[in-house]
Coordinates of C-alpha atoms (C1' of nucleotides) in Angstrom, one line a residue:
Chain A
X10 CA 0.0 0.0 0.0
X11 CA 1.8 3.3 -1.4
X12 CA -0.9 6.2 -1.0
X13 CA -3.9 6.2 1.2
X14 CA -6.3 9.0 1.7
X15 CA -5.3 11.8 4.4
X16 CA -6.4 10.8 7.8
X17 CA -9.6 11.8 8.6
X18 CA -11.0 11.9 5.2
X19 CA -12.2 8.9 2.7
X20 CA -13.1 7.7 -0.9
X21 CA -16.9 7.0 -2.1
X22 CA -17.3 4.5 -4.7
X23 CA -19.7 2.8 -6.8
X24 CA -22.0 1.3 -5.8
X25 CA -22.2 2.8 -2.0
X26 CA -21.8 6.4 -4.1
X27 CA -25.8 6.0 -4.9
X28 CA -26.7 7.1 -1.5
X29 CA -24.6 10.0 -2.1
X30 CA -26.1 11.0 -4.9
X31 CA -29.8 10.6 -3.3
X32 CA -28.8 12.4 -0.4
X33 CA -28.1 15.4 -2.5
X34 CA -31.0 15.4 -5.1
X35 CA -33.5 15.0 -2.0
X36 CA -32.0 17.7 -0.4
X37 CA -31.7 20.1 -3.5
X38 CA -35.3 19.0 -4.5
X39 CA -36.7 19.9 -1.0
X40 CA -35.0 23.5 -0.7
X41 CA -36.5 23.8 -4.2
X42 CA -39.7 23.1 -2.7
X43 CA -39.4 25.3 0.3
X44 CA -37.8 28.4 -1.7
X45 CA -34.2 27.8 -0.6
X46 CA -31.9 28.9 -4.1
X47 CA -28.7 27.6 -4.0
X48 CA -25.4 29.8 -3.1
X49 CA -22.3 28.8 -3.9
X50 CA -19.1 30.2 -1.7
X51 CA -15.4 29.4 -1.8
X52 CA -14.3 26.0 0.3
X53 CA -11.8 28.8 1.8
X54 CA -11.5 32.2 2.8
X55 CA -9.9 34.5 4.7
X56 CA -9.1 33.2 8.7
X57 CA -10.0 36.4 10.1
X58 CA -13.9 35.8 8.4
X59 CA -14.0 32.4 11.0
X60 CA -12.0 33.5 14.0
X61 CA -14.4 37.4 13.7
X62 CA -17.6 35.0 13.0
X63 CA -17.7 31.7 14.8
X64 CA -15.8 33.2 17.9
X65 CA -12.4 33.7 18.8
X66 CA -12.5 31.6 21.5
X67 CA -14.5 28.4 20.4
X68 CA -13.2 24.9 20.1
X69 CA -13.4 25.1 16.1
X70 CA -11.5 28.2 15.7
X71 CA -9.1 27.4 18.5
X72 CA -7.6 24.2 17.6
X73 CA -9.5 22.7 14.6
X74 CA -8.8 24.9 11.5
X75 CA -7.0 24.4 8.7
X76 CA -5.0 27.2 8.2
X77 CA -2.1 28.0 5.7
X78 CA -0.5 30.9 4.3
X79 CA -0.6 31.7 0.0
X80 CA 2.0 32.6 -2.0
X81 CA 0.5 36.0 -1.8
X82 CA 1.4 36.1 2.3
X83 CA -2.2 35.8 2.5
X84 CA -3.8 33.6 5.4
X85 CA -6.5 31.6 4.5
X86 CA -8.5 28.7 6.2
X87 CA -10.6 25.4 4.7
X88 CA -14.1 26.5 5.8
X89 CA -14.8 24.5 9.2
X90 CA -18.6 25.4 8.9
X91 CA -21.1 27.2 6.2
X92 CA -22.7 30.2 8.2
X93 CA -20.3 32.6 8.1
X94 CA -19.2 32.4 4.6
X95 CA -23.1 32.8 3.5
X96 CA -23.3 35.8 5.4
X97 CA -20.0 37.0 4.1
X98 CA -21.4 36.7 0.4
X99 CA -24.2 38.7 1.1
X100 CA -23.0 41.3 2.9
X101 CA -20.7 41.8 -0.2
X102 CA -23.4 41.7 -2.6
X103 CA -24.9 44.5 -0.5
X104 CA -26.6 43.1 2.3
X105 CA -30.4 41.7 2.6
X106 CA -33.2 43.7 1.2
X107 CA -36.5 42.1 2.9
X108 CA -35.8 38.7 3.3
X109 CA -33.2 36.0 1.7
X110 CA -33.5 31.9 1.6
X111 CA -30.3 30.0 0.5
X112 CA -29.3 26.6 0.9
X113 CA -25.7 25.0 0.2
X114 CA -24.0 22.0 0.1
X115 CA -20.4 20.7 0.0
X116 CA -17.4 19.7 2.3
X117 CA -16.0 21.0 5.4
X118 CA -12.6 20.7 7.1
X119 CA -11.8 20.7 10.9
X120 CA -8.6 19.5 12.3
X121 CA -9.7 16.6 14.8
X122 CA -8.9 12.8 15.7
X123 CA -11.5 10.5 13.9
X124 CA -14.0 8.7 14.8
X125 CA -17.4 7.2 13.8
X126 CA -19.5 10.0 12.5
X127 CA -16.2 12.3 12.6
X128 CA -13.7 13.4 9.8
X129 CA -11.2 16.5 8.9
X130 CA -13.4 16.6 5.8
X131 CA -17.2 15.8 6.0
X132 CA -19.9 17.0 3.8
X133 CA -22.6 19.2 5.1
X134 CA -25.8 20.2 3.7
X135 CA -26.8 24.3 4.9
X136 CA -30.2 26.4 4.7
X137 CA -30.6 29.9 6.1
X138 CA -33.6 32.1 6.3
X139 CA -32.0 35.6 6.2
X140 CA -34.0 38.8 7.1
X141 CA -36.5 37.2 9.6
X142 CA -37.0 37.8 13.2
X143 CA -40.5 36.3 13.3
X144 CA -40.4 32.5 15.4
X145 CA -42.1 31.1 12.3
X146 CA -38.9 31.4 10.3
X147 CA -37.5 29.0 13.5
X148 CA -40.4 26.5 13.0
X149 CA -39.7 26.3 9.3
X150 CA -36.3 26.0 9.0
X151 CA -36.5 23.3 12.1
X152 CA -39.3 21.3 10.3
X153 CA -37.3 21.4 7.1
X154 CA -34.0 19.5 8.7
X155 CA -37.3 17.4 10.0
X156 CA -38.8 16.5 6.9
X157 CA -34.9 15.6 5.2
X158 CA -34.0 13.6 7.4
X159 CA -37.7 12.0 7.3
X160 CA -37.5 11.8 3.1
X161 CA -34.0 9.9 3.7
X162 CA -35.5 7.8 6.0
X163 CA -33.4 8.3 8.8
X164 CA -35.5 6.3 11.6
X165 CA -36.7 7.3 15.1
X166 CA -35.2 11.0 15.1
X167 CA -35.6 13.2 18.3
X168 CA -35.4 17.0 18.1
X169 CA -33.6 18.5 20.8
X170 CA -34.5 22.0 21.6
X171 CA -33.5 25.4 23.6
X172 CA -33.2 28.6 23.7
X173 CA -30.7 30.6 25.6
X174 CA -31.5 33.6 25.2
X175 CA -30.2 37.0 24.0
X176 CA -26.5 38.4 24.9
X177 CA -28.1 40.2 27.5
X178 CA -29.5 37.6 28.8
X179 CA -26.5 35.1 29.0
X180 CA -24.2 38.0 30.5
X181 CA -26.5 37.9 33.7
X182 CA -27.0 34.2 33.3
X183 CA -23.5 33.6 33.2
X184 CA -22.8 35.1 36.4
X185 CA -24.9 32.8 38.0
X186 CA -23.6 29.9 36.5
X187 CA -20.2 30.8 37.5
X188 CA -21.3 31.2 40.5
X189 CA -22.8 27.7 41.1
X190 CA -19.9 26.2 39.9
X191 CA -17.3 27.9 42.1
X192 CA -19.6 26.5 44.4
X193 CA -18.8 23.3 43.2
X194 CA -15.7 23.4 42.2
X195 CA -14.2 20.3 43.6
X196 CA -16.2 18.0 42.3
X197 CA -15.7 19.8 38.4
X198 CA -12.9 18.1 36.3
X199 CA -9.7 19.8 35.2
X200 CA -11.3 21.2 31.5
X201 CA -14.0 22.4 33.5
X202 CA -12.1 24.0 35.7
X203 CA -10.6 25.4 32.6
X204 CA -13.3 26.9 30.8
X205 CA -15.9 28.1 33.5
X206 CA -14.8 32.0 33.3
X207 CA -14.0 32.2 29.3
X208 CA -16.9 29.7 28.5
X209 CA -19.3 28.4 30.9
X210 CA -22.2 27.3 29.4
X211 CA -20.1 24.8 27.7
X212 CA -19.6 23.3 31.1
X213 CA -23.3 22.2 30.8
X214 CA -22.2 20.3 27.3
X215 CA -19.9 17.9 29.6
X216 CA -20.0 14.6 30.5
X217 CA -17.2 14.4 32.9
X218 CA -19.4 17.0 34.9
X219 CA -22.9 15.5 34.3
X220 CA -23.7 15.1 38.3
X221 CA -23.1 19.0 38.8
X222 CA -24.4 19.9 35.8
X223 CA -28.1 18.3 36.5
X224 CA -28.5 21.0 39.4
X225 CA -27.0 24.3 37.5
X226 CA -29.3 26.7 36.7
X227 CA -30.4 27.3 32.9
X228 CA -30.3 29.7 30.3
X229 CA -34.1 29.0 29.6
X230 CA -34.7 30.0 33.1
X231 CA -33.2 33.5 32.8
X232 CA -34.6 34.8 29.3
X233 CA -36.1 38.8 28.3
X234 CA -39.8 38.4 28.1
X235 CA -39.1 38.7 25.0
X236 CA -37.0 35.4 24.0
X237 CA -39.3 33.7 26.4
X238 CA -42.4 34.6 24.3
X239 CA -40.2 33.7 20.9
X240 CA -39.1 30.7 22.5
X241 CA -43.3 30.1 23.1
X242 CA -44.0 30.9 20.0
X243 CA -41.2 28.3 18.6
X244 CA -42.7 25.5 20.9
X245 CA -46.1 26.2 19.4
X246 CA -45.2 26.0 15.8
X247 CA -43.7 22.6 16.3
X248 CA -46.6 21.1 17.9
X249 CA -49.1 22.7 14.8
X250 CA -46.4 21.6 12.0
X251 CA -46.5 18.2 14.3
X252 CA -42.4 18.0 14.8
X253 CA -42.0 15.9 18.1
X254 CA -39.5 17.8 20.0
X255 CA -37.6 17.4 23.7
X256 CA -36.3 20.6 25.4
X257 CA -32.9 19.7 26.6
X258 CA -32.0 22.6 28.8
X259 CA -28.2 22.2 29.0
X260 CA -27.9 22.1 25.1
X261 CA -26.1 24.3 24.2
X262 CA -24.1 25.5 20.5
X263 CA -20.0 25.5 20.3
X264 CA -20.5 28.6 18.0
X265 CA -20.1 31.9 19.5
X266 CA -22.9 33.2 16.9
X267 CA -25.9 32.1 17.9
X268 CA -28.6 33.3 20.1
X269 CA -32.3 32.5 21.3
X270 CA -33.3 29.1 19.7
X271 CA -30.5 26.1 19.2
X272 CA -31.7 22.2 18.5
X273 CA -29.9 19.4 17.3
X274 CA -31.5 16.2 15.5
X275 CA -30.4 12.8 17.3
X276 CA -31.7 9.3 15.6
X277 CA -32.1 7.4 18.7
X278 CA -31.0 3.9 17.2
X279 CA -28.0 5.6 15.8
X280 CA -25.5 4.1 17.9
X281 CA -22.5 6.8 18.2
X282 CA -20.8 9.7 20.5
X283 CA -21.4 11.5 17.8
X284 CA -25.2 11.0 17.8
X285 CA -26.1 14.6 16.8
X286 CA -26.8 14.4 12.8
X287 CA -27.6 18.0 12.6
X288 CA -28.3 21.1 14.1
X289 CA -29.1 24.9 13.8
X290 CA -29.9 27.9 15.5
X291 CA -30.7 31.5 15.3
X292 CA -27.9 34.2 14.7
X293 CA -29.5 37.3 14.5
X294 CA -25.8 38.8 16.4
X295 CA -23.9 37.5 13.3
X296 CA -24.4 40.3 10.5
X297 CA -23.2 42.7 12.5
X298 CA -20.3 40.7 14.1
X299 CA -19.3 40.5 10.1
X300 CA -19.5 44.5 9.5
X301 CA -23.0 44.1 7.8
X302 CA -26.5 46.2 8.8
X303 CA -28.5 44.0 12.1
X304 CA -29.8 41.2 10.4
X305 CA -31.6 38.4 12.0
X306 CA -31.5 34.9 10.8
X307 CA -31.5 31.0 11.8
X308 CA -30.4 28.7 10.1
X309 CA -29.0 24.9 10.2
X310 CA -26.4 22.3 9.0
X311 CA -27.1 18.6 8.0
X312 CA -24.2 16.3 8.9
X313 CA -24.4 14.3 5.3
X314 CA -21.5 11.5 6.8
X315 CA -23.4 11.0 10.1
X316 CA -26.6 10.8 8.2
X317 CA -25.8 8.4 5.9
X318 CA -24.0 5.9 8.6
X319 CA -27.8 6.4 10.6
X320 CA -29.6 5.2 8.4
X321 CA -31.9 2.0 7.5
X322 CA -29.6 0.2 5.0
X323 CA -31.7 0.6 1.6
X324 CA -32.0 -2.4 -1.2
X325 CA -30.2 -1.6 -3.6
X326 CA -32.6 -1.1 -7.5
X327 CA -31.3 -1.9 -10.3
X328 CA -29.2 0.9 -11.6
X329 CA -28.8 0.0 -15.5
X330 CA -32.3 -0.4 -17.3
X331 CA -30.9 -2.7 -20.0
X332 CA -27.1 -4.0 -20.7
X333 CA -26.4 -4.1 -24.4
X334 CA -24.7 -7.3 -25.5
X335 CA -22.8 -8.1 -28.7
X336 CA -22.5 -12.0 -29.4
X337 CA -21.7 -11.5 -33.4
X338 CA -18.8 -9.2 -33.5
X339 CA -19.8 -8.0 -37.4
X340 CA -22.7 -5.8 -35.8
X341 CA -20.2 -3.9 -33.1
X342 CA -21.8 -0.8 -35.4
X343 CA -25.5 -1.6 -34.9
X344 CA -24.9 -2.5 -31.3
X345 CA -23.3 0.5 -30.2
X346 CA -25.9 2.7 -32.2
X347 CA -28.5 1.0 -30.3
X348 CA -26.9 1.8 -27.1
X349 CA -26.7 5.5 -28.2
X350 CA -29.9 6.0 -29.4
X351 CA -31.5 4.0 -26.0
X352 CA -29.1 6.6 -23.9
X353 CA -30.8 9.7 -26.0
X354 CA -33.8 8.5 -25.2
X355 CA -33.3 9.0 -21.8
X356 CA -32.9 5.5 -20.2
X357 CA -29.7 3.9 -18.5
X358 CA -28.0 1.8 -20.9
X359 CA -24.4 0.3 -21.0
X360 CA -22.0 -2.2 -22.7
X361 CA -19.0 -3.7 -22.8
X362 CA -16.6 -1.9 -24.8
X363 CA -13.5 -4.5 -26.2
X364 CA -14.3 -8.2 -27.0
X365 CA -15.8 -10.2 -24.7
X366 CA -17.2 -13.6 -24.8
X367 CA -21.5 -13.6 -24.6
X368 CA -21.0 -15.2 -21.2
X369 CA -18.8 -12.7 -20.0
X370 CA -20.9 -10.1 -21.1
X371 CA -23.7 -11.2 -19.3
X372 CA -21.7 -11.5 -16.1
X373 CA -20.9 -8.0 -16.5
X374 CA -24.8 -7.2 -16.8
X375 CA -25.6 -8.7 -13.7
X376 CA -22.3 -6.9 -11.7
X377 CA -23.5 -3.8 -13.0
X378 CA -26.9 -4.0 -11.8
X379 CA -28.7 -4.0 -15.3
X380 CA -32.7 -4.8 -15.1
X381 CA -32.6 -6.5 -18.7
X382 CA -30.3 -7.9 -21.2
X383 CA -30.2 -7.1 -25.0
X384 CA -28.4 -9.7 -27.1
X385 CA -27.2 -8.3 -30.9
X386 CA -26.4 -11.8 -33.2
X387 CA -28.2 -12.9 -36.0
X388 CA -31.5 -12.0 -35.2
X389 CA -31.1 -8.6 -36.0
X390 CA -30.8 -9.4 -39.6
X391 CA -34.8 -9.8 -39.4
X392 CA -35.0 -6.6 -37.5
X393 CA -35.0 -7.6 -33.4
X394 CA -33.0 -8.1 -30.5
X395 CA -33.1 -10.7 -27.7
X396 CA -34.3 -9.5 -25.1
X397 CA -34.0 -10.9 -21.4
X398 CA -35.6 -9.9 -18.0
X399 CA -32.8 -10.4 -15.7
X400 CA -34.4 -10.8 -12.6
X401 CA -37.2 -13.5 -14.2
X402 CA -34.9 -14.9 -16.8
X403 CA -38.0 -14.8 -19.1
X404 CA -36.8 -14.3 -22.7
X405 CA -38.1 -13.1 -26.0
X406 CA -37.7 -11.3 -29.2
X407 CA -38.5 -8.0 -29.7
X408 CA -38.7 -5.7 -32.8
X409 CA -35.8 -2.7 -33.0
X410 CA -38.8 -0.8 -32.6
X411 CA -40.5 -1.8 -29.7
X412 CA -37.2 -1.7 -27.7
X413 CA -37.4 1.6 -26.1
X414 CA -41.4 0.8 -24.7
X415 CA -40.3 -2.9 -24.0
X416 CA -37.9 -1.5 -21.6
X417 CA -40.4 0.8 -20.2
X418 CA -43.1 -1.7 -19.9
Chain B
rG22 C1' -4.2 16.8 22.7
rU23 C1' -5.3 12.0 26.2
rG24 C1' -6.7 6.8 26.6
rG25 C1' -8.3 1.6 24.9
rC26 C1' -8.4 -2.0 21.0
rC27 C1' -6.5 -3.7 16.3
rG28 C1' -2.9 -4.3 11.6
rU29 C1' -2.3 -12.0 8.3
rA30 C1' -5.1 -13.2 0.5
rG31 C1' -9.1 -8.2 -3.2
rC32 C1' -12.8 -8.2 1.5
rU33 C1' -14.2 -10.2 6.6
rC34 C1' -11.3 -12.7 9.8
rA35 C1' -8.9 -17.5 12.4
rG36 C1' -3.9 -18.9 13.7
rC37 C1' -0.2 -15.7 18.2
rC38 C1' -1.3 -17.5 24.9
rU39 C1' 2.3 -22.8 24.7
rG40 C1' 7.9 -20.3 18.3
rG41 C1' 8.7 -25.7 14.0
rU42 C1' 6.4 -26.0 5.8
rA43 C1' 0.4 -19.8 5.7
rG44 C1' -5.5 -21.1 6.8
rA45 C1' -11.2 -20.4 6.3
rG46 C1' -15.5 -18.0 4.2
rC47 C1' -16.8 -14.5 0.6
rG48 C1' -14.9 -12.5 -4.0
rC49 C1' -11.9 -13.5 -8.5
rC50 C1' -10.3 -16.9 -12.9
rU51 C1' -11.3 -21.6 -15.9
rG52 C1' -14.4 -25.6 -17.2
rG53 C1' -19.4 -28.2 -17.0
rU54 C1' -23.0 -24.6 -21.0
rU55 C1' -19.2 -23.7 -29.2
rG56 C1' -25.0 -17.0 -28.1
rU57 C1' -27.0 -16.6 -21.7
rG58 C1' -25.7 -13.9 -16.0
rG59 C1' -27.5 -14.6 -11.1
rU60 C1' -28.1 -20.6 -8.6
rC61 C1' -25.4 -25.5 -8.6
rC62 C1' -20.9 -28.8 -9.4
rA63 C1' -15.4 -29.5 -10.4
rG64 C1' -10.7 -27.3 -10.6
rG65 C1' -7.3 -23.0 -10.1
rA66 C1' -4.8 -18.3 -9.1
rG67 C1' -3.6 -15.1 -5.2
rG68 C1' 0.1 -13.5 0.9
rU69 C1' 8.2 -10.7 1.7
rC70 C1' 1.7 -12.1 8.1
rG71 C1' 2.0 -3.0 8.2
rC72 C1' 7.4 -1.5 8.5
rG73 C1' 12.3 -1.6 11.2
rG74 C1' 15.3 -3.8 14.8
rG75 C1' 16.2 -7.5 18.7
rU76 C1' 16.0 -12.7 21.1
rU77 C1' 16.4 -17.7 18.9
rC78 C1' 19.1 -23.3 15.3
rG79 C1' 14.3 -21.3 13.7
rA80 C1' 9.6 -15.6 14.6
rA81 C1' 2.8 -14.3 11.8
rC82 C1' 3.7 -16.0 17.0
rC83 C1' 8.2 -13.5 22.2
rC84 C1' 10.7 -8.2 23.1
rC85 C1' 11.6 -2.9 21.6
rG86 C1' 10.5 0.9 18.3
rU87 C1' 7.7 3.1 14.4
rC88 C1' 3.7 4.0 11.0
rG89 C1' -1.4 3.2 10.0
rG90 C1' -6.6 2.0 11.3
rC91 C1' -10.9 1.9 14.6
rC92 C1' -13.4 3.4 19.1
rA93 C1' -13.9 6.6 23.3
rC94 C1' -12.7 11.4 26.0
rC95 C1' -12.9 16.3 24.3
rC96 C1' -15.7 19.0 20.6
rC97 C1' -19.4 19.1 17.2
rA98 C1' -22.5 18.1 11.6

RNA sequence: GUGGCCGUAGCUCAGCCUGGUAGAGCGCCUGGUUGUGGUCCAGGAGGUCGCGGGUUCGAACCCCGUCGGCCACCCCA
């Protein structure tokens, strides 16, 4: 073994590359169907965009990015996450007039040791609803990370849900908090210990500390009347759109951006640490972190590896509608026209290409998944093909003609 | 960054404890079927046992080192 991928990332192949290619047709077809259009941002930009947008002081920017220098002296970073280059493009193009729904798809890179359900590069799937304050933006974009994950048939999903608040809010919040846990300090453990004054509330996200933790006070306890009336008003349009939902009062988001509502989506059979196959929030404070006008917005991210390794294995269809076979070599011509004018006609056809014995062709049928064989010999002279159902073995002649709705029959 | 487990045929793994000629299942190739796959039967190919060093008459097996993989902590999608 010479080269093998980079550590943390992987190949997809044929045939397990089929879910791939679902995955991302069901989830451009439903953000077609919700009014998401598709944005398309570099997979890197400048470091400063990440370490100003997620947070100086969050676990991604601290010790998971990729970061290099260009020949230009420039530094640049592999996007860890989608937000804050979304917002970046928009604030370029001018900011938000009204309101703004994008949805984006493609790979991300954070620098961590791998595990199941975690890689340096993994493939996430983004919408945002941009320009809305309303708690009905909440609902929909919550219900449409529902409904994916419900169309891939991801099985037995829990929504987890909070809210903590606004930054006003957390700032008195977090001096209770700290509070509590000085009072408990000796029973925290040592990265506890080191992140209660720059970053307590991700003291509630630990296991270590899950005894303390149960008795800390909450975020949910301390919101403005008005996040706790958003937060109500979230609640409400889950139980109208009918999206079963938990509130899990110490979740909390590694991502300094986000504010009021946070969920996660966890498959309960999905046996994993990393049982979290989504997640999202609102970030009305990120505009404005990024030099744009106030603009408030949720949005969430679909974890496409962790997705794909939760759900129900799927029988595989056949993926070739007919397998073109050549057993007199003299009509090579007439078999490959055949196979080019079944193509343009919009089915799934293929063939071997060099010289191949009629049994050897078949065998290649039946590895490449083909429904039905077509055999070109001597009975094309009086106009037909043979023409086999693999699956039944039932065979028959039919006329050139009748091909194309043979196939569809 | 820390810890645990694991590297043997294309794949999944047994053999290692107690050192003595390299194994199984699946896959692959050929034939049974001179124009028929998938099933069945018969035969066959394929491995410097991750890499380097040490102990030994002899190492897949024991010892040291190194690289890689998986899982967990942490963090998150």
């Amino acid at each position: 073994m010479t080269y093998r991928a980079p550590k943390g990332t992987y190949d997809v192949l044929p045939p397990e590359s089929a879910t791939w290619v679902e995955a991302e047709r069901v989830f451009l077809d439903l953000a077609e169907r919700y009014g998401y259009g598709l944005v398309l941002t570099p997979v890197f930009e400048a470091t400063e965009l990440f370490s100003r947008g997620v947070g100086e002081d969050t676990e991604v920017v601290e010790k998971q990015m990729y970061t290099f220098t260009d020949k230009g002296g420039r530094s640049l970073t592999l996007r860890p996450e989608a937000t804050a280059s979304i917002v970046r493009s928009l604030i370029q193009a001018g900011g938000v007039v009204g309101t703004f729904k994008g949805c984006s798809w493609g790979p991300m890179f954070r620098y961590e040791r791998p595990q199941k359900g975690r890689n340096r590069q993994f493939l996430q799937a983004d919408i945002e609803y941009i320009g809305e304050a309303a708690p009905g933006a909440d609902v929909e974009v919550i219900e449409f990370g529902y409904r994916y994950l419900q169309e891939l048939r991801v099985p037995n999903v829990e929504v987890r849900l909070n809210s903590i608040g606004d930054a006003g809010d957390r700032s008195a919040y977090r001096t209770e908090l700290i509070a509590y846990l000085e009072s408990r300090r000796d029973e925290l453990s040592d990265d506890a210990l080191r992140r209660m004054y720059d970053n307590p509330l991700r003291v509630l996200d630990s296991k270590a500390d899950s005894a303390v933790v149960a008795d800390a006070p909450t975020p949910t306890e301390h919101l403005s009347d008005e996040a706790a009336e958003h937060f109500a008003a979230v609640r409400n349009g889950l139980e109208e759109a009918d999206i079963p939902y938990r509130i899990a009062p110490t979740l909390v988001r590694g991502l300094d951006y986000y504010n009021r509502t946070v969920w996660e989506y966890v498959p309960l059979d999905f046996d994993a640490a990393q049982s979290s196959v989504g997640g999202g929030g609102r970030y009305d404070p990120l505009f404005e972190r990024l030099g744009g006008k106030p603009t408030p917005a949720v949005g969430l991210a679909m974890g496409l590896d962790r997705i794909l390794l939760a759900r129900k294995q799927s029988e595989s269809l056949p993926s070739l509608d007919a397998f073109v076979i050549l057993a007199a070599p003299e009509r090579r011509a007439d078999a490959t026209g055949l196979v080019r004018r079944l193509r343009g006609a919009g089915l799934r056809i293929d063939a071997v290409t060099g010289d191949r014995s009629v049994k050897a062709q078949f065998k290649a049928a039946d590895r490449a998944g083909a429904a039905n064989a077509l055999v070109v010999g001597e009975e094309w002279d009086e106009g037909g093909v043979t023409a086999r159902d693999l699956a039944t073995g039932e065979q028959r002649t039919v006329a050139l003609e009748e091909i194309e709705t043979w196939l569809r029959r």
